[in-house]
Amino acid sequence: MNDLAVTAAAAGALDVLDRPSHTLGNVADDWQAIEVWLKTVKSNSRNRSTATVDTYRFHLAKLRWFCERVIGRTPSAWSMQDVEAFREFLADLPEFALSMGDPGSADYTPFRVPPSPSSQSDIMRFTRAMFGALHATGYIRLNPMALTRAPASRELNVSRAINLDLYDTVLQVMDDQDREGLKDRRGYLRDRFILVCLRESGLRASELVGARMGAFKQFADPKARKTYWVLDVVADNAKGGKARTVPVTKVLMDALVMYRMGFGLPAYPAHGEATPLLLSPRTRKVELSAGTIRRTADKRLFGAWGSVSTRQGLHKIVTKRLEDAASYLEDHGDYDGASRLCDASSHWLRHTFATVTLLKGQDIRSVAALLGHSSVNTTMAYTGQETLDLVRAAEATQPDTLAVVQRSNIS
């Protein structure tokens, strides 16, 4: 320590510390160290989008559960053998690791279902990035994944789409179900809007749950002398911070209007309306200067609806509706369709949107913009253009020679 530093410290001007062993600052344990890194990831994201960090936290919950419930060691104490044990744990998830309850309950775990191979790769890529950051900042001296190859990037599986016949069946089953009271009707209108919005807009789950009613906006085309409805995906919710605007179809707008009216809202969103886009039939507490409003009927007068604010909540809603339709198909002998819906998720409807839009002839660059893809190469995976060209060429030169799938009539 030089004389100037000693003099300044003695005068109370600044503290002079020994050279730190790492650059993460004052952290009490590994989890706080990882939090510092995650904040940096968010800061480095374009437009400070939370999408990547939200995904990382999703993976971190699984890694932490493994540390605390399986091996009893935090990441800084991991060896290469621990990395391999974690990989094997994900590949063959034991039954005790599956969640049997809701968050906060004793039976809850972060594993709702065994992770698919692509999900396993995502988790291991996160783990590799985490160890790389902890090593680069000096928090750990040795990186247990230094010799581990980067897991293969998730490949876009365009076969994971719900065909339009199955999609129509899901909506039809919803429409035909009994709804005993206002709560059931509001839930139905909300769920129908969700499915229609995913299918008609191609939004990701994270983009939908983070949206506000004001995301639906009016856009004037002076040349056509028409004003259209569009849906804004803001940078904070978009993957990679890539904001975009999606034109709204009549089908989607009709679903939104019915849904809003069912919750006692005006038919059309107001400019800048901050109401969450996905509402819950349950109400939230209302505080006034005169006191707290507690009666449900009174809270409804104030529009004090709760909201669906997580991807997990959205996934649960969509999965329930898909399972209802799968049960209906099983009862009517369509086991292939039922199996398809049991495998599906909300993201499959994004693939449906992309595939249908492209095969209808929309320009690939336009579809890439609608989907928020950084590169049209990603969007190209949806085209199936080579196969489509072959099929159409065969139909043109040899009509009625190709085998066509016969759709069974389901009543």
Tab-separated table of C-alpha atoms in Angstrom:
chain	number	residue	atom	x	y	z
A	1	MET	CA	0.000	0.000	0.000
A	2	ASN	CA	1.545	3.324	-1.019
A	3	ASP	CA	1.864	6.388	1.240
A	4	LEU	CA	-0.872	8.298	-0.561
A	5	ALA	CA	-3.388	5.477	-0.026
A	6	VAL	CA	-2.433	5.208	3.673
A	7	THR	CA	-2.870	8.950	4.158
A	8	ALA	CA	-6.237	9.015	2.383
A	9	ALA	CA	-7.545	6.047	4.375
A	10	ALA	CA	-6.392	7.587	7.645
A	11	ALA	CA	-8.243	10.765	6.756
A	12	GLY	CA	-11.423	8.810	6.134
A	13	ALA	CA	-11.533	9.707	2.433
A	14	LEU	CA	-11.692	6.116	1.124
A	15	ASP	CA	-11.234	2.525	2.111
A	16	VAL	CA	-8.291	0.603	0.709
A	17	LEU	CA	-8.941	-3.133	0.561
A	18	ASP	CA	-6.704	-6.047	-0.231
A	19	ARG	CA	-6.884	-7.165	-3.849
A	20	PRO	CA	-10.143	-9.193	-4.139
A	21	SER	CA	-10.033	-12.813	-5.229
A	22	HIS	CA	-12.886	-12.239	-7.694
A	23	THR	CA	-14.695	-9.368	-9.380
A	24	LEU	CA	-18.277	-10.123	-8.352
A	25	GLY	CA	-18.156	-7.944	-5.260
A	26	ASN	CA	-19.545	-8.742	-1.847
A	27	VAL	CA	-21.478	-12.011	-2.225
A	28	ALA	CA	-22.407	-14.353	0.615
A	29	ASP	CA	-22.630	-17.591	-1.386
A	30	ASP	CA	-22.751	-19.143	-4.840
A	31	TRP	CA	-26.361	-18.165	-5.419
A	32	GLN	CA	-25.653	-14.491	-4.790
A	33	ALA	CA	-22.649	-14.742	-7.115
A	34	ILE	CA	-24.855	-16.196	-9.834
A	35	GLU	CA	-27.386	-13.396	-9.264
A	36	VAL	CA	-24.670	-10.804	-9.954
A	37	TRP	CA	-23.887	-12.596	-13.213
A	38	LEU	CA	-27.575	-12.743	-14.202
A	39	LYS	CA	-27.901	-8.991	-13.666
A	40	THR	CA	-24.974	-8.502	-16.021
A	41	VAL	CA	-26.620	-10.772	-18.595
A	42	LYS	CA	-29.717	-8.573	-18.450
A	43	SER	CA	-27.649	-5.374	-18.707
A	44	ASN	CA	-25.824	-6.737	-21.752
A	45	SER	CA	-29.063	-7.666	-23.485
A	46	ARG	CA	-30.258	-5.376	-26.226
A	47	ASN	CA	-32.977	-3.123	-24.789
A	48	ARG	CA	-32.413	-4.858	-21.426
A	49	SER	CA	-34.911	-7.594	-22.265
A	50	THR	CA	-35.609	-10.012	-19.413
A	51	ALA	CA	-36.379	-12.966	-21.723
A	52	THR	CA	-32.920	-14.559	-21.535
A	53	VAL	CA	-32.597	-14.027	-17.791
A	54	ASP	CA	-36.081	-15.439	-17.204
A	55	THR	CA	-35.076	-18.571	-19.132
A	56	TYR	CA	-31.793	-18.806	-17.207
A	57	ARG	CA	-33.637	-18.583	-13.885
A	58	PHE	CA	-35.910	-21.382	-15.059
A	59	HIS	CA	-32.833	-23.578	-15.624
A	60	LEU	CA	-31.121	-22.355	-12.453
A	61	ALA	CA	-34.049	-23.552	-10.332
A	62	LYS	CA	-33.449	-27.082	-11.612
A	63	LEU	CA	-29.697	-26.924	-11.041
A	64	ARG	CA	-30.172	-25.557	-7.501
A	65	TRP	CA	-32.694	-28.262	-6.655
A	66	PHE	CA	-30.176	-30.870	-7.807
A	67	CYS	CA	-27.455	-29.252	-5.677
A	68	GLU	CA	-29.580	-29.089	-2.545
A	69	ARG	CA	-31.592	-32.310	-2.816
A	70	VAL	CA	-29.313	-34.726	-4.649
A	71	ILE	CA	-25.568	-34.125	-4.334
A	72	GLY	CA	-25.423	-31.698	-1.404
A	73	ARG	CA	-22.806	-29.433	-3.026
A	74	THR	CA	-23.054	-25.925	-4.416
A	75	PRO	CA	-21.645	-25.191	-7.905
A	76	SER	CA	-18.298	-23.825	-6.664
A	77	ALA	CA	-17.523	-27.270	-5.203
A	78	TRP	CA	-18.423	-29.194	-8.373
A	79	SER	CA	-16.008	-31.484	-10.177
A	80	MET	CA	-16.244	-32.914	-13.676
A	81	GLN	CA	-17.912	-35.952	-12.129
A	82	ASP	CA	-20.654	-33.735	-10.674
A	83	VAL	CA	-21.276	-32.248	-14.104
A	84	GLU	CA	-21.685	-35.718	-15.538
A	85	ALA	CA	-23.951	-36.724	-12.635
A	86	PHE	CA	-26.187	-33.724	-13.381
A	87	ARG	CA	-26.319	-34.648	-17.065
A	88	GLU	CA	-27.314	-38.228	-16.207
A	89	PHE	CA	-29.871	-36.982	-13.679
A	90	LEU	CA	-31.584	-34.891	-16.374
A	91	ALA	CA	-31.449	-37.704	-18.923
A	92	ASP	CA	-33.101	-40.207	-16.558
A	93	LEU	CA	-35.053	-38.089	-14.089
A	94	PRO	CA	-35.962	-40.126	-10.978
A	95	GLU	CA	-39.588	-40.269	-9.977
A	96	PHE	CA	-38.986	-38.423	-6.683
A	97	ALA	CA	-37.826	-35.363	-8.641
A	98	LEU	CA	-41.169	-34.872	-10.411
A	99	SER	CA	-43.362	-32.152	-8.957
A	100	MET	CA	-46.564	-33.293	-7.277
A	101	GLY	CA	-47.731	-29.906	-6.035
A	102	ASP	CA	-47.948	-26.189	-6.728
A	103	PRO	CA	-45.104	-23.713	-6.041
A	104	GLY	CA	-44.714	-23.220	-2.314
A	105	SER	CA	-46.071	-26.636	-1.384
A	106	ALA	CA	-43.967	-29.396	0.173
A	107	ASP	CA	-44.436	-31.594	-2.918
A	108	TYR	CA	-43.264	-28.968	-5.412
A	109	THR	CA	-40.123	-29.384	-7.493
A	110	PRO	CA	-39.025	-27.396	-10.581
A	111	PHE	CA	-39.493	-30.524	-12.702
A	112	ARG	CA	-43.086	-30.648	-13.939
A	113	VAL	CA	-42.220	-33.328	-16.492
A	114	PRO	CA	-38.970	-35.125	-17.377
A	115	PRO	CA	-36.967	-32.735	-19.572
A	116	SER	CA	-36.888	-33.605	-23.264
A	117	PRO	CA	-33.514	-34.031	-25.004
A	118	SER	CA	-33.707	-30.467	-26.325
A	119	SER	CA	-34.541	-29.149	-22.847
A	120	GLN	CA	-31.613	-31.103	-21.411
A	121	SER	CA	-29.324	-29.410	-23.933
A	122	ASP	CA	-30.732	-26.001	-22.970
A	123	ILE	CA	-30.077	-26.650	-19.266
A	124	MET	CA	-26.538	-27.860	-19.906
A	125	ARG	CA	-25.793	-24.857	-22.139
A	126	PHE	CA	-26.925	-22.603	-19.299
A	127	THR	CA	-24.768	-24.551	-16.817
A	128	ARG	CA	-21.746	-24.220	-19.091
A	129	ALA	CA	-22.310	-20.466	-19.456
A	130	MET	CA	-22.677	-20.126	-15.677
A	131	PHE	CA	-19.428	-21.929	-14.922
A	132	GLY	CA	-17.674	-19.951	-17.637
A	133	ALA	CA	-18.785	-16.690	-16.006
A	134	LEU	CA	-17.833	-17.792	-12.480
A	135	HIS	CA	-14.402	-18.830	-13.734
A	136	ALA	CA	-13.840	-15.679	-15.814
A	137	THR	CA	-14.619	-13.455	-12.814
A	138	GLY	CA	-12.287	-15.429	-10.542
A	139	TYR	CA	-15.062	-16.735	-8.307
A	140	ILE	CA	-13.966	-20.315	-9.004
A	141	ARG	CA	-10.347	-21.229	-9.718
A	142	LEU	CA	-11.119	-24.211	-11.949
A	143	ASN	CA	-13.969	-24.658	-14.409
A	144	PRO	CA	-15.442	-28.197	-14.153
A	145	MET	CA	-16.874	-27.829	-17.671
A	146	ALA	CA	-13.666	-26.554	-19.291
A	147	LEU	CA	-13.263	-29.769	-21.293
A	148	THR	CA	-16.976	-30.177	-21.997
A	149	ARG	CA	-18.101	-29.519	-25.540
A	150	ALA	CA	-20.875	-27.007	-25.914
A	151	PRO	CA	-24.184	-28.913	-26.133
A	152	ALA	CA	-25.775	-28.818	-29.560
A	153	SER	CA	-28.053	-25.857	-30.126
A	154	ARG	CA	-31.743	-26.591	-30.031
A	155	GLU	CA	-32.907	-27.402	-33.543
A	156	LEU	CA	-36.190	-26.018	-34.746
A	157	ASN	CA	-38.589	-28.948	-34.965
A	158	VAL	CA	-41.224	-27.726	-37.375
A	159	SER	CA	-43.139	-31.001	-37.084
A	160	ARG	CA	-44.218	-29.805	-33.649
A	161	ALA	CA	-47.224	-27.954	-34.961
A	162	ILE	CA	-50.946	-28.497	-34.486
A	163	ASN	CA	-52.638	-29.023	-37.829
A	164	LEU	CA	-55.709	-26.908	-38.491
A	165	ASP	CA	-58.158	-29.810	-38.168
A	166	LEU	CA	-56.925	-30.556	-34.648
A	167	TYR	CA	-56.869	-26.871	-33.770
A	168	ASP	CA	-60.498	-26.520	-34.866
A	169	THR	CA	-61.372	-29.552	-32.759
A	170	VAL	CA	-59.794	-27.952	-29.661
A	171	LEU	CA	-61.937	-24.842	-30.128
A	172	GLN	CA	-65.060	-26.892	-30.854
A	173	VAL	CA	-64.636	-28.940	-27.682
A	174	MET	CA	-64.242	-25.723	-25.697
A	175	ASP	CA	-67.343	-24.208	-27.321
A	176	ASP	CA	-69.450	-27.281	-26.530
A	177	GLN	CA	-68.487	-27.625	-22.849
A	178	ASP	CA	-71.010	-26.701	-20.152
A	179	ARG	CA	-70.350	-23.441	-18.309
A	180	GLU	CA	-72.294	-23.222	-15.089
A	181	GLY	CA	-71.539	-19.673	-13.955
A	182	LEU	CA	-69.844	-16.378	-14.775
A	183	LYS	CA	-66.459	-17.621	-13.589
A	184	ASP	CA	-66.563	-20.574	-15.988
A	185	ARG	CA	-67.709	-18.360	-18.863
A	186	ARG	CA	-64.949	-15.824	-18.225
A	187	GLY	CA	-62.389	-18.605	-18.051
A	188	TYR	CA	-63.669	-19.986	-21.355
A	189	LEU	CA	-63.526	-16.589	-23.104
A	190	ARG	CA	-60.039	-15.931	-21.775
A	191	ASP	CA	-58.753	-19.398	-22.757
A	192	ARG	CA	-60.319	-19.160	-26.212
A	193	PHE	CA	-58.636	-15.812	-26.749
A	194	ILE	CA	-55.282	-17.286	-25.702
A	195	LEU	CA	-55.501	-20.142	-28.196
A	196	VAL	CA	-56.695	-17.887	-31.006
A	197	CYS	CA	-54.011	-15.293	-30.255
A	198	LEU	CA	-51.207	-17.878	-30.286
A	199	ARG	CA	-52.490	-19.336	-33.557
A	200	GLU	CA	-53.230	-16.024	-35.310
A	201	SER	CA	-50.223	-13.965	-34.160
A	202	GLY	CA	-47.354	-16.422	-33.661
A	203	LEU	CA	-46.417	-14.855	-30.310
A	204	ARG	CA	-44.171	-16.679	-27.870
A	205	ALA	CA	-45.628	-17.548	-24.456
A	206	SER	CA	-43.361	-15.022	-22.716
A	207	GLU	CA	-44.486	-12.290	-25.106
A	208	LEU	CA	-48.151	-13.005	-24.452
A	209	VAL	CA	-48.007	-13.123	-20.651
A	210	GLY	CA	-45.971	-9.908	-20.531
A	211	ALA	CA	-48.354	-7.933	-22.746
A	212	ARG	CA	-50.899	-5.274	-21.800
A	213	MET	CA	-54.268	-4.575	-23.377
A	214	GLY	CA	-52.736	-1.421	-24.850
A	215	ALA	CA	-50.519	-3.633	-27.025
A	216	PHE	CA	-53.507	-3.695	-29.392
A	217	LYS	CA	-53.278	-0.408	-31.259
A	218	GLN	CA	-54.818	1.320	-34.249
A	219	PHE	CA	-52.637	1.942	-37.288
A	220	ALA	CA	-53.711	4.154	-40.177
A	221	ASP	CA	-52.715	3.532	-43.786
A	222	PRO	CA	-53.223	6.877	-45.565
A	223	LYS	CA	-52.861	5.281	-49.012
A	224	ALA	CA	-55.595	2.713	-48.421
A	225	ARG	CA	-57.552	5.175	-46.268
A	226	LYS	CA	-58.098	2.448	-43.736
A	227	THR	CA	-57.230	2.069	-40.066
A	228	TYR	CA	-56.148	-1.362	-38.917
A	229	TRP	CA	-55.622	-3.050	-35.592
A	230	VAL	CA	-52.069	-4.169	-34.884
A	231	LEU	CA	-50.415	-5.905	-31.935
A	232	ASP	CA	-47.169	-4.466	-30.576
A	233	VAL	CA	-44.590	-6.798	-29.023
A	234	VAL	CA	-42.415	-4.536	-26.879
A	235	ALA	CA	-38.676	-5.060	-26.497
A	236	ASP	CA	-38.964	-5.886	-22.782
A	237	ASN	CA	-41.017	-8.982	-23.591
A	238	ALA	CA	-39.487	-9.973	-26.917
A	239	LYS	CA	-36.772	-12.589	-27.257
A	240	GLY	CA	-33.449	-10.839	-27.753
A	241	GLY	CA	-35.122	-7.485	-27.163
A	242	LYS	CA	-36.392	-7.516	-30.763
A	243	ALA	CA	-39.597	-5.468	-30.751
A	244	ARG	CA	-42.061	-5.959	-33.593
A	245	THR	CA	-45.622	-5.269	-34.727
A	246	VAL	CA	-48.060	-7.944	-35.884
A	247	PRO	CA	-51.193	-7.132	-37.927
A	248	VAL	CA	-54.342	-8.387	-36.197
A	249	THR	CA	-56.760	-10.664	-38.044
A	250	LYS	CA	-60.523	-10.346	-37.788
A	251	VAL	CA	-60.660	-13.727	-36.042
A	252	LEU	CA	-58.248	-12.541	-33.339
A	253	MET	CA	-60.011	-9.206	-32.898
A	254	ASP	CA	-63.388	-10.905	-32.505
A	255	ALA	CA	-61.937	-13.190	-29.819
A	256	LEU	CA	-60.448	-10.201	-27.985
A	257	VAL	CA	-63.732	-8.263	-28.059
A	258	MET	CA	-65.746	-11.192	-26.692
A	259	TYR	CA	-63.134	-11.817	-23.998
A	260	ARG	CA	-63.006	-8.176	-22.878
A	261	MET	CA	-66.780	-7.851	-22.755
A	262	GLY	CA	-66.994	-11.033	-20.696
A	263	PHE	CA	-64.815	-9.348	-18.067
A	264	GLY	CA	-66.879	-6.167	-18.094
A	265	LEU	CA	-64.361	-4.149	-20.091
A	266	PRO	CA	-65.145	-1.940	-23.104
A	267	ALA	CA	-65.104	-3.905	-26.336
A	268	TYR	CA	-61.943	-2.260	-27.665
A	269	PRO	CA	-58.732	-1.446	-25.786
A	270	ALA	CA	-57.975	2.181	-25.034
A	271	HIS	CA	-54.741	3.756	-26.217
A	272	GLY	CA	-51.992	2.844	-23.755
A	273	GLU	CA	-54.343	0.722	-21.605
A	274	ALA	CA	-52.225	-0.827	-18.842
A	275	THR	CA	-54.605	-3.673	-17.966
A	276	PRO	CA	-52.762	-7.022	-18.238
A	277	LEU	CA	-53.683	-8.795	-21.460
A	278	LEU	CA	-54.316	-12.140	-19.733
A	279	LEU	CA	-56.803	-11.768	-16.894
A	280	SER	CA	-57.858	-14.214	-14.218
A	281	PRO	CA	-61.532	-14.719	-13.280
A	282	ARG	CA	-60.306	-14.255	-9.715
A	283	THR	CA	-60.184	-10.764	-8.261
A	284	ARG	CA	-57.390	-8.995	-6.390
A	285	LYS	CA	-57.461	-6.764	-3.309
A	286	VAL	CA	-58.478	-3.113	-3.777
A	287	GLU	CA	-57.186	-0.451	-1.392
A	288	LEU	CA	-59.050	2.869	-1.104
A	289	SER	CA	-58.564	5.781	1.269
A	290	ALA	CA	-61.709	4.658	3.062
A	291	GLY	CA	-60.390	1.134	3.536
A	292	THR	CA	-59.998	-2.198	1.762
A	293	ILE	CA	-62.694	-3.558	-0.564
A	294	ARG	CA	-63.115	-7.225	0.234
A	295	ARG	CA	-66.400	-8.371	-1.344
A	296	THR	CA	-65.822	-10.057	-4.687
A	297	ALA	CA	-68.831	-8.359	-6.292
A	298	ASP	CA	-67.526	-4.941	-5.247
A	299	LYS	CA	-64.018	-5.678	-6.519
A	300	ARG	CA	-65.476	-6.610	-9.894
A	301	LEU	CA	-67.015	-3.141	-10.119
A	302	PHE	CA	-63.485	-1.736	-9.936
A	303	GLY	CA	-62.230	-4.189	-12.575
A	304	ALA	CA	-59.841	-5.631	-9.998
A	305	TRP	CA	-59.050	-8.808	-11.887
A	306	GLY	CA	-55.985	-10.862	-11.211
A	307	SER	CA	-53.726	-11.790	-14.119
A	308	VAL	CA	-51.816	-14.681	-15.686
A	309	SER	CA	-48.256	-13.421	-15.376
A	310	THR	CA	-46.009	-16.462	-15.913
A	311	ARG	CA	-45.297	-18.823	-18.782
A	312	GLN	CA	-46.046	-21.709	-16.429
A	313	GLY	CA	-49.525	-20.307	-15.783
A	314	LEU	CA	-50.148	-19.933	-19.508
A	315	HIS	CA	-48.816	-23.421	-20.192
A	316	LYS	CA	-51.185	-24.871	-17.604
A	317	ILE	CA	-54.176	-23.182	-19.266
A	318	VAL	CA	-53.252	-24.326	-22.775
A	319	THR	CA	-52.371	-27.860	-21.688
A	320	LYS	CA	-55.735	-28.272	-19.940
A	321	ARG	CA	-57.622	-27.265	-23.093
A	322	LEU	CA	-55.513	-29.549	-25.275
A	323	GLU	CA	-56.044	-32.458	-22.880
A	324	ASP	CA	-59.827	-31.896	-22.935
A	325	ALA	CA	-59.784	-32.124	-26.720
A	326	ALA	CA	-57.507	-35.194	-26.586
A	327	SER	CA	-59.984	-36.953	-24.292
A	328	TYR	CA	-62.774	-36.145	-26.743
A	329	LEU	CA	-60.783	-37.581	-29.659
A	330	GLU	CA	-59.962	-40.734	-27.690
A	331	ASP	CA	-63.638	-41.243	-26.938
A	332	HIS	CA	-64.348	-41.004	-30.688
A	333	GLY	CA	-61.554	-43.349	-31.748
A	334	ASP	CA	-59.023	-40.825	-33.073
A	335	TYR	CA	-56.063	-42.053	-31.036
A	336	ASP	CA	-53.437	-40.491	-33.304
A	337	GLY	CA	-55.011	-37.058	-32.950
A	338	ALA	CA	-55.357	-37.510	-29.194
A	339	SER	CA	-51.701	-38.510	-28.874
A	340	ARG	CA	-50.673	-35.487	-30.928
A	341	LEU	CA	-52.551	-33.083	-28.664
A	342	CYS	CA	-51.149	-34.720	-25.524
A	343	ASP	CA	-47.646	-33.969	-26.819
A	344	ALA	CA	-48.465	-30.388	-27.840
A	345	SER	CA	-47.820	-27.124	-26.020
A	346	SER	CA	-48.473	-23.427	-26.496
A	347	HIS	CA	-45.332	-23.115	-28.627
A	348	TRP	CA	-46.731	-25.576	-31.150
A	349	LEU	CA	-49.302	-22.939	-32.124
A	350	ARG	CA	-46.457	-20.574	-32.992
A	351	HIS	CA	-45.152	-23.242	-35.364
A	352	THR	CA	-48.678	-23.628	-36.763
A	353	PHE	CA	-48.864	-19.896	-37.464
A	354	ALA	CA	-45.464	-19.879	-39.174
A	355	THR	CA	-46.125	-22.926	-41.335
A	356	VAL	CA	-49.617	-21.907	-42.435
A	357	THR	CA	-48.590	-18.311	-43.171
A	358	LEU	CA	-45.671	-19.385	-45.344
A	359	LEU	CA	-47.581	-22.072	-47.227
A	360	LYS	CA	-50.274	-19.517	-48.042
A	361	GLY	CA	-47.593	-17.651	-49.969
A	362	GLN	CA	-46.555	-14.785	-47.686
A	363	ASP	CA	-43.036	-13.496	-48.290
A	364	ILE	CA	-40.467	-15.222	-46.085
A	365	ARG	CA	-38.935	-11.930	-44.916
A	366	SER	CA	-42.349	-10.716	-43.814
A	367	VAL	CA	-42.967	-13.928	-41.881
A	368	ALA	CA	-39.514	-13.669	-40.267
A	369	ALA	CA	-40.449	-10.154	-39.120
A	370	LEU	CA	-43.814	-11.367	-37.772
A	371	LEU	CA	-42.086	-14.117	-35.784
A	372	GLY	CA	-39.282	-11.879	-34.511
A	373	HIS	CA	-36.569	-14.035	-36.106
A	374	SER	CA	-33.153	-12.397	-36.391
A	375	SER	CA	-32.402	-14.381	-39.531
A	376	VAL	CA	-34.586	-15.652	-42.357
A	377	ASN	CA	-32.560	-18.876	-42.174
A	378	THR	CA	-34.516	-19.734	-39.022
A	379	THR	CA	-37.792	-19.052	-40.802
A	380	MET	CA	-36.746	-21.181	-43.794
A	381	ALA	CA	-37.123	-24.290	-41.637
A	382	TYR	CA	-40.895	-23.813	-41.716
A	383	THR	CA	-41.289	-23.693	-45.454
A	384	GLY	CA	-41.052	-27.344	-46.465
A	385	GLN	CA	-40.762	-25.643	-49.826
A	386	GLU	CA	-38.831	-28.405	-51.582
A	387	THR	CA	-41.399	-31.031	-50.611
A	388	LEU	CA	-44.265	-28.710	-51.504
A	389	ASP	CA	-42.758	-28.036	-54.930
A	390	LEU	CA	-42.464	-31.784	-55.582
A	391	VAL	CA	-46.054	-32.434	-54.500
A	392	ARG	CA	-47.451	-29.618	-56.637
A	393	ALA	CA	-45.348	-30.669	-59.632
A	394	ALA	CA	-46.702	-34.223	-59.350
A	395	GLU	CA	-50.279	-32.939	-59.086
A	396	ALA	CA	-49.775	-30.751	-62.144
A	397	THR	CA	-48.310	-33.476	-64.342
A	398	GLN	CA	-50.102	-36.531	-62.959
A	399	PRO	CA	-53.379	-35.400	-61.345
A	400	ASP	CA	-54.999	-37.652	-58.739
A	401	THR	CA	-52.052	-40.067	-58.521
A	402	LEU	CA	-50.797	-39.056	-55.077
A	403	ALA	CA	-52.144	-40.685	-51.917
A	404	VAL	CA	-54.211	-38.163	-49.990
A	405	VAL	CA	-54.862	-38.534	-46.249
A	406	GLN	CA	-58.526	-39.281	-45.702
A	407	ARG	CA	-59.953	-37.302	-42.790
A	408	SER	CA	-62.435	-39.323	-40.790
A	409	ASN	CA	-65.666	-37.605	-39.889
A	410	ILE	CA	-65.853	-37.140	-36.142
A	411	SER	CA	-69.277	-36.346	-34.766
